[in-house]
């Protein structure tokens, strides 16, 4: 059977126009689809084979364009874009909604006692450390010492912030206390992500021209990439940690919640999940995955290198990570 799909489709790029928010949103709804975590290893390897064969010009009998794009998104959901390694299951973007809805729901439910605050902030930062490592930009290795420093610093920052705010809000309305977990998560993101990606800040991330030709590594690009990821992560957490407390605060005054207090946790988790299904892809879409920067904003030595290698290049591109 002849190949049904031409070889001129650029599957290195997303299917939708990434210069528009709508296009990026469509892309990330596919990338963060929770159903992808249920796919078997065999399905992932089949998708990898289809993608690799297509890139090398090897035909897959009976393959259609829709099947090609489906294989690309299955592949992208499980394999790192720069290293090609299969990511740990809970570190994949498709695991964001189920993992975060469980952890965030529990943080918002069990926020009244100090042991519960410490435990769930620790669980959350452990999960974040895995996600940040799995979705880092570039192909440079991260040492065990760097991982440990980022993990301990972010966990400590989150716990200290949560306990400090908890103490400050003890005599304030209960609704205020419900927002302590969000403040702790936001603070931890500002610590965890830069520390987890400190090597990028020190040595830079790969930058390319519009054709994908590597031009060098830039720390300025790394700073922009990490800032965008921090903003996206905080935005991702905001609806899930801001809307459910308002609803739960009203529901807990109702008679049926007082009669069935065990409903608190599942309701909270469900509300958080509903928010995350939309917040996760939409906040990932705030900035293009393939971010860009003008050459004039790069470090002087990188500008000189680009001027020598590709004098006509005015804008460079890089994977900002997730």
Coordinates of C-alpha atoms in Angstrom, one line a residue:
X1 CA 0.0 0.0 0.0
X2 CA 1.3 3.4 -0.9
X3 CA 2.0 6.1 1.7
X4 CA -1.1 8.2 2.1
X5 CA 0.5 11.2 3.8
X6 CA 3.1 13.4 2.1
X7 CA 6.5 13.9 3.7
X8 CA 6.3 17.7 3.6
X9 CA 4.4 18.1 6.9
X10 CA 6.6 19.7 9.6
X11 CA 5.9 17.6 12.7
X12 CA 8.7 19.3 14.6
X13 CA 6.2 22.1 15.1
X14 CA 2.7 21.9 16.6
X15 CA -0.3 21.4 14.4
X16 CA -1.8 24.8 15.2
X17 CA -0.4 28.3 14.6
X18 CA 1.6 29.1 17.7
X19 CA 1.7 32.8 17.0
X20 CA -1.9 33.0 18.3
X21 CA -3.2 32.2 21.8
X22 CA -6.0 30.0 20.3
X23 CA -3.5 28.0 18.4
X24 CA -1.3 27.5 21.5
X25 CA -4.4 26.6 23.6
X26 CA -5.4 23.9 21.0
X27 CA -1.8 22.5 21.2
X28 CA -1.7 22.4 25.0
X29 CA -5.2 20.8 25.3
X30 CA -3.6 17.9 23.4
X31 CA -0.3 17.9 25.3
X32 CA -2.0 18.0 28.7
X33 CA -4.8 15.5 27.9
X34 CA -5.0 13.3 31.0
X35 CA -6.0 10.3 28.9
X36 CA -2.5 10.1 27.6
X37 CA -1.2 8.8 31.0
X38 CA -3.4 5.7 30.4
X39 CA -1.5 4.8 27.2
X40 CA 0.5 1.6 27.3
X41 CA 4.3 1.4 26.7
X42 CA 3.6 -0.4 23.4
X43 CA 1.4 2.5 22.2
X44 CA 4.1 5.0 23.2
X45 CA 6.8 3.1 21.3
X46 CA 4.5 2.7 18.3
X47 CA 4.0 6.5 18.2
X48 CA 7.8 7.0 18.6
X49 CA 8.5 4.7 15.7
X50 CA 5.9 6.4 13.4
X51 CA 7.4 9.9 14.3
X52 CA 11.0 8.8 13.8
X53 CA 10.3 6.9 10.6
X54 CA 8.4 9.9 9.2
X55 CA 11.3 12.3 10.0
X56 CA 13.7 9.9 8.2
X57 CA 11.4 9.6 5.2
X58 CA 10.5 5.9 5.9
X59 CA 6.9 5.3 4.9
X60 CA 4.4 3.7 7.3
X61 CA 1.8 1.8 5.3
X62 CA -1.7 3.1 5.5
X63 CA -0.8 6.1 7.6
X64 CA -3.1 9.1 7.4
X65 CA -2.4 12.7 8.3
X66 CA -4.6 12.6 11.3
X67 CA -2.9 9.4 12.5
X68 CA 0.5 11.1 12.0
X69 CA -0.5 14.1 14.2
X70 CA -2.0 11.8 16.8
X71 CA 1.3 9.8 16.9
X72 CA 3.2 13.1 17.2
X73 CA 1.1 14.2 20.2
X74 CA 1.4 10.8 21.9
X75 CA 5.1 11.0 21.4
X76 CA 5.4 14.6 22.7
X77 CA 3.3 13.7 25.7
X78 CA 5.9 11.1 26.9
X79 CA 9.3 12.0 25.5
X80 CA 11.4 15.0 26.2
X81 CA 11.7 17.3 23.2
X82 CA 15.5 17.9 23.5
X83 CA 16.8 14.7 25.0
X84 CA 14.3 12.2 23.5
X85 CA 14.2 10.3 26.8
X86 CA 11.0 8.9 28.1
X87 CA 9.8 11.0 31.0
X88 CA 8.7 9.5 34.3
X89 CA 4.9 9.1 34.3
X90 CA 4.1 11.7 37.0
X91 CA 6.5 14.2 35.4
X92 CA 4.6 14.3 32.1
X93 CA 2.3 17.2 31.4
X94 CA -0.6 14.8 30.8
X95 CA -0.3 13.9 34.5
X96 CA -0.6 17.5 35.6
X97 CA -4.4 17.6 36.0
X98 CA -4.9 14.3 38.0
X99 CA -1.9 14.8 40.2
X100 CA -2.5 18.5 40.9
X101 CA -6.2 18.0 41.5
X102 CA -5.4 15.4 44.2
X103 CA -2.6 17.3 45.8
X104 CA -4.2 20.8 45.6
X105 CA -7.5 19.5 46.8
X106 CA -5.9 18.0 49.8
X107 CA -3.9 21.2 50.5
X108 CA -7.1 23.2 50.5
X109 CA -8.9 20.6 52.6
X110 CA -6.3 19.9 55.3
X111 CA -4.9 23.4 56.0
X112 CA -6.0 23.8 59.6
X113 CA -3.3 21.8 61.4
X114 CA 0.5 22.3 61.2
X115 CA 1.4 18.6 60.5
X116 CA -1.1 18.6 57.6
X117 CA 0.3 21.8 56.1
X118 CA 3.9 20.5 56.3
X119 CA 3.0 17.1 54.8
X120 CA 1.0 18.4 51.8
X121 CA 3.4 21.2 51.0
X122 CA 6.2 18.5 51.1
X123 CA 4.1 16.3 48.8
X124 CA 3.4 19.2 46.4
X125 CA 7.1 20.2 46.2
X126 CA 8.2 16.6 45.6
X127 CA 5.8 16.5 42.7
X128 CA 6.9 19.9 41.4
X129 CA 10.5 18.8 41.5
X130 CA 9.8 15.8 39.3
X131 CA 7.8 18.0 36.9
X132 CA 10.4 20.7 36.7
X133 CA 13.2 18.2 36.0
X134 CA 11.1 16.3 33.5
X135 CA 10.1 19.4 31.5
X136 CA 13.4 21.4 31.7
X137 CA 14.7 23.2 28.7
X138 CA 17.8 21.9 26.8
X139 CA 19.7 18.7 27.0
X140 CA 22.2 19.5 29.7
X141 CA 22.3 17.1 32.7
X142 CA 21.4 18.2 36.2
X143 CA 23.6 16.9 39.0
X144 CA 22.2 15.2 42.1
X145 CA 23.5 18.1 44.2
X146 CA 21.6 20.6 42.1
X147 CA 18.4 18.5 42.3
X148 CA 18.8 18.2 46.1
X149 CA 19.4 21.9 46.6
X150 CA 16.4 22.9 44.5
X151 CA 14.1 20.4 46.2
X152 CA 15.2 21.3 49.8
X153 CA 15.0 25.0 49.2
X154 CA 11.6 25.0 47.5
X155 CA 10.1 22.6 50.1
X156 CA 11.5 24.8 53.0
X157 CA 10.3 28.0 51.3
X158 CA 6.8 26.6 50.8
X159 CA 6.5 25.2 54.4
X160 CA 7.9 28.4 56.0
X161 CA 5.6 30.6 53.9
X162 CA 2.6 28.4 54.7
X163 CA 3.2 28.2 58.4
X164 CA 4.1 31.9 58.6
X165 CA 0.9 32.9 56.8
X166 CA -1.1 30.4 58.8
X167 CA 0.0 32.1 62.0
X168 CA -0.7 35.5 60.7
X169 CA -4.2 34.6 59.6
X170 CA -5.3 32.8 62.7
X171 CA -7.5 35.7 63.9
X172 CA -8.8 36.6 60.5
X173 CA -11.9 35.2 58.8
X174 CA -11.7 31.6 57.8
X175 CA -11.9 32.4 54.1
X176 CA -8.5 34.2 54.3
X177 CA -6.9 31.1 55.8
X178 CA -8.0 29.1 52.9
X179 CA -5.7 31.1 50.6
X180 CA -2.6 30.3 52.6
X181 CA -1.8 27.2 50.4
X182 CA -1.9 29.3 47.2
X183 CA 0.5 31.9 48.6
X184 CA 2.8 29.1 49.7
X185 CA 2.6 27.4 46.2
X186 CA 3.3 30.7 44.5
X187 CA 6.3 31.4 46.7
X188 CA 7.6 27.9 46.1
X189 CA 7.3 28.2 42.3
X190 CA 9.5 31.3 42.5
X191 CA 12.1 29.3 44.3
X192 CA 11.8 25.8 42.9
X193 CA 11.8 26.5 39.1
X194 CA 14.9 28.8 39.0
X195 CA 16.8 26.4 41.3
X196 CA 15.9 23.3 39.4
X197 CA 17.0 25.0 36.2
X198 CA 20.0 26.8 37.8
X199 CA 22.4 25.2 35.3
X200 CA 20.5 27.0 32.5
X201 CA 20.9 30.3 34.3
X202 CA 24.6 29.7 34.7
X203 CA 25.5 28.2 31.3
X204 CA 22.6 29.1 29.1
X205 CA 20.1 27.2 26.9
X206 CA 20.4 26.3 23.3
X207 CA 19.3 29.0 20.8
X208 CA 18.7 28.5 17.1
X209 CA 17.8 30.4 14.0
X210 CA 14.4 30.1 12.4
X211 CA 15.5 27.0 10.5
X212 CA 16.6 25.2 13.7
X213 CA 20.3 25.7 13.3
X214 CA 22.0 25.8 16.7
X215 CA 23.8 29.1 17.2
X216 CA 25.0 28.7 20.8
X217 CA 23.8 28.9 24.4
X218 CA 22.4 32.0 26.1
X219 CA 21.8 32.8 29.7
X220 CA 19.5 35.8 28.7
X221 CA 17.3 33.3 26.9
X222 CA 17.3 31.1 30.0
X223 CA 16.2 34.0 32.2
X224 CA 13.3 34.8 29.8
X225 CA 12.3 31.1 29.6
X226 CA 12.3 30.6 33.3
X227 CA 10.4 33.8 34.0
X228 CA 7.7 32.8 31.6
X229 CA 7.4 29.3 33.1
X230 CA 7.1 30.7 36.7
X231 CA 4.3 33.1 35.5
X232 CA 2.5 30.2 33.8
X233 CA 2.8 27.9 36.8
X234 CA 1.4 30.5 39.2
X235 CA -1.4 31.3 36.7
X236 CA -2.1 27.6 36.4
X237 CA -2.5 27.2 40.2
X238 CA -4.5 30.4 40.7
X239 CA -8.0 29.4 39.5
X240 CA -7.7 25.9 41.2
X241 CA -6.6 27.5 44.5
X242 CA -8.8 30.6 44.4
X243 CA -12.2 29.5 43.2
X244 CA -12.8 26.3 45.2
X245 CA -12.3 28.0 48.6
X246 CA -15.1 30.5 47.8
X247 CA -17.4 27.7 46.9
X248 CA -16.5 25.5 49.8
X249 CA -16.7 28.4 52.3
X250 CA -20.4 28.8 51.2
X251 CA -21.1 25.1 51.1
X252 CA -19.8 24.4 54.6
X253 CA -22.5 26.6 56.0
X254 CA -25.2 24.4 54.5
X255 CA -26.9 21.7 56.6
X256 CA -26.1 18.8 54.3
X257 CA -22.3 19.5 54.6
X258 CA -22.5 19.6 58.4
X259 CA -24.4 16.3 58.2
X260 CA -21.9 14.7 55.7
X261 CA -18.5 16.3 56.6
X262 CA -16.7 13.5 54.7
X263 CA -17.9 15.1 51.4
X264 CA -15.4 18.0 52.0
X265 CA -12.3 16.4 50.5
X266 CA -13.9 14.8 47.4
X267 CA -15.9 17.9 46.6
X268 CA -12.7 20.0 47.0
X269 CA -10.7 17.7 44.7
X270 CA -13.5 17.6 42.1
X271 CA -13.7 21.4 42.0
X272 CA -10.0 21.7 41.7
X273 CA -9.9 19.2 38.9
X274 CA -12.6 21.1 37.0
X275 CA -10.6 24.3 37.2
X276 CA -7.3 22.5 36.3
X277 CA -8.7 20.9 33.2
X278 CA -9.0 24.4 31.6
X279 CA -6.4 26.3 33.6
X280 CA -3.5 23.9 32.8
X281 CA -3.6 24.2 29.0
X282 CA -4.7 27.8 28.9
X283 CA -1.9 29.0 31.2
X284 CA 0.7 26.8 29.3
X285 CA -0.5 28.7 26.2
X286 CA 0.2 32.1 27.7
X287 CA 3.7 32.0 26.0
X288 CA 4.8 30.1 22.9
X289 CA 6.7 26.9 23.7
X290 CA 9.2 27.9 21.0
X291 CA 10.0 31.3 22.6
X292 CA 11.9 34.0 20.8
X293 CA 14.2 36.9 21.5
X294 CA 15.9 39.6 19.5
X295 CA 19.7 39.1 19.0
X296 CA 20.2 42.6 20.4
X297 CA 18.9 41.5 23.8
X298 CA 21.4 38.6 24.1
X299 CA 24.8 38.7 25.9
X300 CA 27.5 40.7 23.9
X301 CA 29.6 37.6 23.4
X302 CA 26.6 35.6 22.0
X303 CA 25.7 38.6 19.7
X304 CA 29.3 38.5 18.4
X305 CA 29.1 34.7 17.8
X306 CA 25.8 35.0 15.9
X307 CA 27.2 37.9 13.9
X308 CA 30.0 35.7 12.8
X309 CA 27.9 32.5 12.2
X310 CA 24.7 34.0 10.8
X311 CA 25.0 37.8 10.2
X312 CA 21.4 38.1 8.8
X313 CA 19.8 36.5 11.9
X314 CA 17.8 39.1 14.0
X315 CA 15.7 36.8 16.1
X316 CA 16.7 33.6 17.9
X317 CA 14.5 30.8 19.1
X318 CA 14.6 28.4 22.1
X319 CA 12.5 25.8 24.0
X320 CA 11.3 27.6 27.1
X321 CA 10.4 24.4 28.9
X322 CA 7.2 23.8 30.8

